[in-house]
């Protein structure tokens, strides 16, 4: 049975990437000749859009600053079977995209992550390396399973992933949100090491280590509160109760020795903290059922989207070879 080739869309968010975008577009065009290449000009003040259009890309705009805003707009507007998401600064290895797309189709995956391997000191600052490792550990502990590079911007995504992804982020926390979405729904995901290069001269990173790191951590904790409420509120409740016990121990020891409670404010505070901690733990249990219902709804939405034609063709080929 013949199958049509999957429609591939390359999405390149850009903000002031005029010196690099032409070579980036041409590199993806060479690696994926049949793909539609979309450059989303994110409120650039240079001629990024004109350079990208001259290189043969389809240029669209997003006035709200932030990579998350661009991805949300692109996922809503672009209709394809396979989505290739990368940056327009030339740091990701476009020549690997054909292999990554083939891997997604052949193994019926929902996401392939190009994990960053760098050999140039300028490509990846040490603060970013340490922060990436730290957040990988945080996500692994919060969601029971992690990934080696949750902040990689080089991702190959299935239609099922894209059209079931709510995409609530505004900035660079979008990569963490995509990773957590896949972990939540237990999607089939692969990680493939890819070369990560330094930026083209004349371009500058828009990532601020401390500001964006704090935003990403806040976003991860918000996702834990929404999707792991028993864990989130249970931890807060238990911590509050333990602190109340520490405050109450001296009061209790004084009562055993003298038969009196001279520190009534401390005793009342400790009792109030115990009640508050118990209330937090109970709130986590109640919200857990709501979170489970939301997760089931998201899973059903994901299953309602048919797999891409490439995945069907790969499965039929495997059946034919086995028979």
Short mmCIF file of C-alpha atoms in Angstrom, two decimals:
data_model
loop_
_atom_site.label_atom_id
_atom_site.label_comp_id
_atom_site.label_asym_id
_atom_site.label_seq_id
_atom_site.Cartn_x
_atom_site.Cartn_y
_atom_site.Cartn_z
CA UNK A 1 0.00 0.00 0.00
CA UNK A 2 1.51 3.31 -1.03
CA UNK A 3 1.73 6.12 1.47
CA UNK A 4 2.21 9.82 0.82
CA UNK A 5 5.39 11.36 2.15
CA UNK A 6 4.96 13.20 5.46
CA UNK A 7 4.74 16.97 5.31
CA UNK A 8 7.72 18.48 7.13
CA UNK A 9 7.83 22.00 8.56
CA UNK A 10 10.98 23.63 9.89
CA UNK A 11 10.26 26.36 12.45
CA UNK A 12 13.01 28.88 13.22
CA UNK A 13 12.22 31.54 15.86
CA UNK A 14 14.40 34.62 15.35
CA UNK A 15 15.08 37.92 17.06
CA UNK A 16 17.81 40.00 15.42
CA UNK A 17 19.52 37.06 13.69
CA UNK A 18 20.24 38.72 10.32
CA UNK A 19 23.94 37.69 10.22
CA UNK A 20 23.09 33.99 10.74
CA UNK A 21 19.64 33.31 9.32
CA UNK A 22 20.60 32.98 5.65
CA UNK A 23 23.08 30.18 6.23
CA UNK A 24 20.70 28.51 8.67
CA UNK A 25 17.85 28.47 6.15
CA UNK A 26 20.12 27.18 3.36
CA UNK A 27 21.50 24.44 5.62
CA UNK A 28 18.03 23.15 6.50
CA UNK A 29 16.97 23.43 2.84
CA UNK A 30 19.90 21.22 1.85
CA UNK A 31 19.19 18.66 4.58
CA UNK A 32 15.40 18.63 4.04
CA UNK A 33 14.69 19.61 0.41
CA UNK A 34 10.95 18.90 0.62
CA UNK A 35 10.36 20.77 3.89
CA UNK A 36 8.60 24.10 4.26
CA UNK A 37 10.89 26.41 6.21
CA UNK A 38 9.16 29.00 8.40
CA UNK A 39 11.12 31.86 9.92
CA UNK A 40 9.20 33.63 12.68
CA UNK A 41 10.50 37.14 13.07
CA UNK A 42 10.05 37.93 16.76
CA UNK A 43 10.00 41.74 16.81
CA UNK A 44 13.45 42.07 15.25
CA UNK A 45 14.93 45.53 14.83
CA UNK A 46 17.29 44.46 12.04
CA UNK A 47 16.51 43.00 8.59
CA UNK A 48 16.16 39.37 9.74
CA UNK A 49 12.88 38.95 7.85
CA UNK A 50 14.20 40.31 4.57
CA UNK A 51 17.32 38.13 4.68
CA UNK A 52 15.29 35.02 5.49
CA UNK A 53 12.81 35.73 2.69
CA UNK A 54 15.63 36.21 0.19
CA UNK A 55 17.04 32.82 1.26
CA UNK A 56 13.73 31.15 0.37
CA UNK A 57 12.04 30.91 3.76
CA UNK A 58 8.40 31.62 4.51
CA UNK A 59 8.56 34.59 6.88
CA UNK A 60 5.91 35.22 9.50
CA UNK A 61 5.87 37.59 12.45
CA UNK A 62 5.09 37.47 16.16
CA UNK A 63 5.09 40.86 17.90
CA UNK A 64 5.07 39.53 21.48
CA UNK A 65 8.66 39.01 22.58
CA UNK A 66 9.65 35.56 23.81
CA UNK A 67 10.41 32.18 22.28
CA UNK A 68 7.38 30.60 23.92
CA UNK A 69 5.09 33.11 22.23
CA UNK A 70 6.65 32.27 18.86
CA UNK A 71 6.30 28.51 19.34
CA UNK A 72 2.67 28.84 20.45
CA UNK A 73 1.86 30.90 17.36
CA UNK A 74 3.73 28.57 15.01
CA UNK A 75 2.14 25.41 16.41
CA UNK A 76 -1.30 26.95 15.97
CA UNK A 77 -0.72 28.25 12.42
CA UNK A 78 1.48 25.62 10.75
CA UNK A 79 -0.10 22.36 9.64
CA UNK A 80 2.35 19.50 9.06
CA UNK A 81 3.01 15.87 9.93
CA UNK A 82 6.52 16.41 11.32
CA UNK A 83 7.85 19.60 12.90
CA UNK A 84 11.53 20.50 13.14
CA UNK A 85 12.17 23.20 15.74
CA UNK A 86 15.57 24.89 15.97
CA UNK A 87 17.07 28.32 16.51
CA UNK A 88 17.89 30.74 13.72
CA UNK A 89 21.36 31.54 15.04
CA UNK A 90 23.17 28.66 13.31
CA UNK A 91 24.24 26.94 16.53
CA UNK A 92 22.43 23.65 15.80
CA UNK A 93 23.64 21.13 13.24
CA UNK A 94 21.09 21.32 10.42
CA UNK A 95 22.78 18.44 8.55
CA UNK A 96 21.51 16.07 11.27
CA UNK A 97 17.85 16.98 10.71
CA UNK A 98 17.29 14.38 7.97
CA UNK A 99 18.52 11.60 10.23
CA UNK A 100 16.43 12.83 13.16
CA UNK A 101 13.29 13.04 11.02
CA UNK A 102 13.87 9.50 9.73
CA UNK A 103 14.33 8.26 13.29
CA UNK A 104 11.03 9.85 14.36
CA UNK A 105 9.18 8.14 11.49
CA UNK A 106 10.89 4.76 11.61
CA UNK A 107 10.43 4.28 15.36
CA UNK A 108 7.00 6.00 15.57
CA UNK A 109 8.29 8.50 18.12
CA UNK A 110 6.65 11.70 19.27
CA UNK A 111 9.83 13.64 19.98
CA UNK A 112 13.49 13.39 19.10
CA UNK A 113 15.77 15.73 21.04
CA UNK A 114 19.10 16.80 19.61
CA UNK A 115 21.17 16.88 22.79
CA UNK A 116 23.99 19.39 22.62
CA UNK A 117 27.61 18.27 22.30
CA UNK A 118 30.01 21.20 22.17
CA UNK A 119 33.76 21.37 21.67
CA UNK A 120 34.07 25.15 21.58
CA UNK A 121 34.27 27.03 24.86
CA UNK A 122 32.33 29.96 23.41
CA UNK A 123 29.40 27.75 22.39
CA UNK A 124 28.13 26.90 25.84
CA UNK A 125 28.96 28.98 28.92
CA UNK A 126 29.88 27.08 32.10
CA UNK A 127 27.00 28.69 33.98
CA UNK A 128 24.59 27.30 31.41
CA UNK A 129 26.17 23.84 31.64
CA UNK A 130 25.77 23.80 35.44
CA UNK A 131 22.25 25.20 35.27
CA UNK A 132 21.20 22.67 32.64
CA UNK A 133 22.48 19.79 34.79
CA UNK A 134 20.74 21.16 37.88
CA UNK A 135 17.38 21.57 36.18
CA UNK A 136 17.66 18.11 34.62
CA UNK A 137 18.00 16.71 38.14
CA UNK A 138 15.06 18.78 39.43
CA UNK A 139 12.77 17.58 36.63
CA UNK A 140 13.88 13.96 37.11
CA UNK A 141 12.98 14.13 40.81
CA UNK A 142 9.69 15.95 40.33
CA UNK A 143 8.39 13.85 37.44
CA UNK A 144 10.08 10.50 38.23
CA UNK A 145 12.03 10.49 34.98
CA UNK A 146 14.29 13.02 33.34
CA UNK A 147 16.13 13.83 30.15
CA UNK A 148 19.79 14.64 29.66
CA UNK A 149 19.18 18.04 28.01
CA UNK A 150 15.73 19.46 28.70
CA UNK A 151 16.76 22.91 27.42
CA UNK A 152 17.85 21.81 23.97
CA UNK A 153 16.08 23.89 21.33
CA UNK A 154 16.65 21.28 18.61
CA UNK A 155 13.56 19.05 18.53
CA UNK A 156 11.75 16.92 15.98
CA UNK A 157 8.09 16.60 16.91
CA UNK A 158 5.16 14.55 15.67
CA UNK A 159 1.82 16.08 14.78
CA UNK A 160 0.33 14.28 17.78
CA UNK A 161 2.75 16.07 20.08
CA UNK A 162 2.26 19.52 18.59
CA UNK A 163 -1.52 19.49 18.41
CA UNK A 164 -1.93 18.14 21.95
CA UNK A 165 0.63 20.52 23.47
CA UNK A 166 -1.06 23.42 25.36
CA UNK A 167 2.08 25.65 25.21
CA UNK A 168 1.60 28.14 28.03
CA UNK A 169 5.18 29.45 28.26
CA UNK A 170 6.25 32.86 27.00
CA UNK A 171 10.05 32.64 27.03
CA UNK A 172 12.94 30.20 27.12
CA UNK A 173 11.11 27.92 29.55
CA UNK A 174 9.27 26.52 26.52
CA UNK A 175 11.83 23.69 26.13
CA UNK A 176 11.29 22.54 29.72
CA UNK A 177 7.52 22.63 29.17
CA UNK A 178 7.84 20.45 26.06
CA UNK A 179 9.97 17.93 27.95
CA UNK A 180 7.51 17.79 30.84
CA UNK A 181 4.56 17.39 28.44
CA UNK A 182 6.24 14.31 26.96
CA UNK A 183 7.10 12.92 30.41
CA UNK A 184 3.55 13.41 31.66
CA UNK A 185 1.93 11.55 28.78
CA UNK A 186 4.73 8.97 28.68
CA UNK A 187 5.35 9.63 25.01
CA UNK A 188 8.02 7.69 23.11
CA UNK A 189 11.08 9.97 23.05
CA UNK A 190 14.67 9.55 21.87
CA UNK A 191 17.73 11.68 22.52
CA UNK A 192 20.47 11.89 19.89
CA UNK A 193 23.79 13.72 20.46
CA UNK A 194 24.25 16.59 17.99
CA UNK A 195 26.98 19.15 17.50
CA UNK A 196 26.39 22.54 19.10
CA UNK A 197 28.46 25.42 17.69
CA UNK A 198 29.25 28.93 18.81
CA UNK A 199 27.14 31.77 17.53
CA UNK A 200 27.84 33.49 14.25
CA UNK A 201 29.83 36.68 14.73
CA UNK A 202 27.55 39.67 14.96
CA UNK A 203 24.78 37.88 16.88
CA UNK A 204 24.25 37.84 20.64
CA UNK A 205 22.53 35.43 23.00
CA UNK A 206 19.19 36.58 24.37
CA UNK A 207 19.46 34.25 27.38
CA UNK A 208 20.24 35.75 30.78
CA UNK A 209 21.58 33.04 33.09
CA UNK A 210 20.08 34.25 36.37
CA UNK A 211 16.88 35.93 35.17
CA UNK A 212 15.84 33.16 32.81
CA UNK A 213 17.06 30.47 35.21
CA UNK A 214 14.73 31.86 37.89
CA UNK A 215 11.86 32.01 35.40
CA UNK A 216 12.45 28.41 34.36
CA UNK A 217 12.61 27.18 37.96
CA UNK A 218 9.40 29.06 38.78
CA UNK A 219 7.72 27.50 35.76
CA UNK A 220 8.83 23.99 36.74
CA UNK A 221 7.50 24.48 40.29
CA UNK A 222 4.21 25.80 38.86
CA UNK A 223 3.92 22.69 36.70
CA UNK A 224 4.61 20.53 39.73
CA UNK A 225 1.85 22.34 41.65
CA UNK A 226 -0.57 21.79 38.79
CA UNK A 227 0.35 18.24 37.84
CA UNK A 228 1.79 16.79 41.08
CA UNK A 229 -0.35 18.55 43.73
CA UNK A 230 -0.10 15.73 46.27
CA UNK A 231 3.70 15.87 46.08
CA UNK A 232 3.81 19.68 46.08
CA UNK A 233 1.31 20.42 48.87
CA UNK A 234 2.27 17.27 50.81
CA UNK A 235 5.89 18.46 50.98
CA UNK A 236 4.81 21.93 52.10
CA UNK A 237 2.41 20.48 54.67
CA UNK A 238 4.96 18.04 56.12
CA UNK A 239 7.60 20.78 56.31
CA UNK A 240 5.16 23.04 58.17
CA UNK A 241 4.27 20.29 60.65
CA UNK A 242 7.93 19.46 61.30
CA UNK A 243 8.69 23.14 61.95
CA UNK A 244 5.73 23.28 64.35
CA UNK A 245 7.07 20.25 66.22
CA UNK A 246 10.47 21.92 66.61
CA UNK A 247 8.76 25.00 68.08
CA UNK A 248 6.60 22.90 70.38
CA UNK A 249 9.40 20.73 71.85
CA UNK A 250 10.72 23.39 74.31
CA UNK A 251 7.15 24.22 75.38
CA UNK A 252 6.38 20.55 75.98
CA UNK A 253 9.63 19.99 77.92
CA UNK A 254 8.82 22.97 80.16
CA UNK A 255 5.34 21.57 80.79
CA UNK A 256 6.80 18.17 81.83
CA UNK A 257 9.21 19.85 84.25
CA UNK A 258 6.94 22.48 85.82
CA UNK A 259 3.40 21.48 84.91
CA UNK A 260 2.87 24.93 83.41
CA UNK A 261 2.82 26.44 79.93
CA UNK A 262 4.39 29.89 80.26
CA UNK A 263 4.89 30.38 76.49
CA UNK A 264 1.30 30.46 75.29
CA UNK A 265 2.02 32.39 72.04
CA UNK A 266 4.54 29.73 70.94
CA UNK A 267 2.13 26.93 71.83
CA UNK A 268 -0.71 28.57 69.92
CA UNK A 269 1.56 29.20 66.94
CA UNK A 270 2.73 25.57 66.90
CA UNK A 271 -0.85 24.29 67.06
CA UNK A 272 -1.90 26.63 64.25
CA UNK A 273 1.03 25.46 62.10
CA UNK A 274 0.07 21.82 62.64
CA UNK A 275 -3.49 22.54 61.54
CA UNK A 276 -2.27 24.55 58.54
CA UNK A 277 0.18 21.81 57.50
CA UNK A 278 -2.55 19.18 57.78
CA UNK A 279 -4.83 21.36 55.66
CA UNK A 280 -2.12 21.67 52.97
CA UNK A 281 -1.64 17.88 52.87
CA UNK A 282 -5.40 17.33 52.60
CA UNK A 283 -5.62 19.96 49.83
CA UNK A 284 -2.96 18.04 47.89
CA UNK A 285 -5.02 14.85 48.12
CA UNK A 286 -8.16 16.63 46.87
CA UNK A 287 -6.38 18.32 43.98
CA UNK A 288 -4.70 15.05 42.97
CA UNK A 289 -8.02 13.69 41.65
CA UNK A 290 -8.58 16.89 39.62
CA UNK A 291 -5.06 16.67 38.24
CA UNK A 292 -5.57 13.03 37.28
CA UNK A 293 -8.76 13.92 35.42
CA UNK A 294 -6.96 16.72 33.53
CA UNK A 295 -4.14 14.32 32.61
CA UNK A 296 -6.62 11.73 31.33
CA UNK A 297 -8.33 14.40 29.23
CA UNK A 298 -4.98 15.47 27.78
CA UNK A 299 -4.14 11.86 27.00
CA UNK A 300 -7.45 11.35 25.20
CA UNK A 301 -6.81 14.52 23.20
CA UNK A 302 -3.41 13.14 22.23
CA UNK A 303 -4.89 9.78 21.18
CA UNK A 304 -7.59 11.46 19.07
CA UNK A 305 -4.91 12.74 16.66
CA UNK A 306 -3.88 10.14 14.04
CA UNK A 307 -0.17 9.32 13.60
CA UNK A 308 1.72 10.86 10.70
CA UNK A 309 1.78 9.05 7.32
CA UNK A 310 5.47 8.36 7.76
CA UNK A 311 4.81 6.39 10.93
CA UNK A 312 2.16 4.28 9.19
CA UNK A 313 4.48 3.53 6.30
CA UNK A 314 7.28 2.47 8.63
CA UNK A 315 4.97 0.16 10.57
CA UNK A 316 3.64 -1.45 7.37
CA UNK A 317 7.18 -1.97 6.10
CA UNK A 318 8.10 -3.70 9.36
CA UNK A 319 5.06 -5.99 9.12
CA UNK A 320 5.87 -6.82 5.49
CA UNK A 321 9.47 -7.72 6.37
CA UNK A 322 8.34 -9.89 9.27
CA UNK A 323 5.90 -11.82 7.08
#
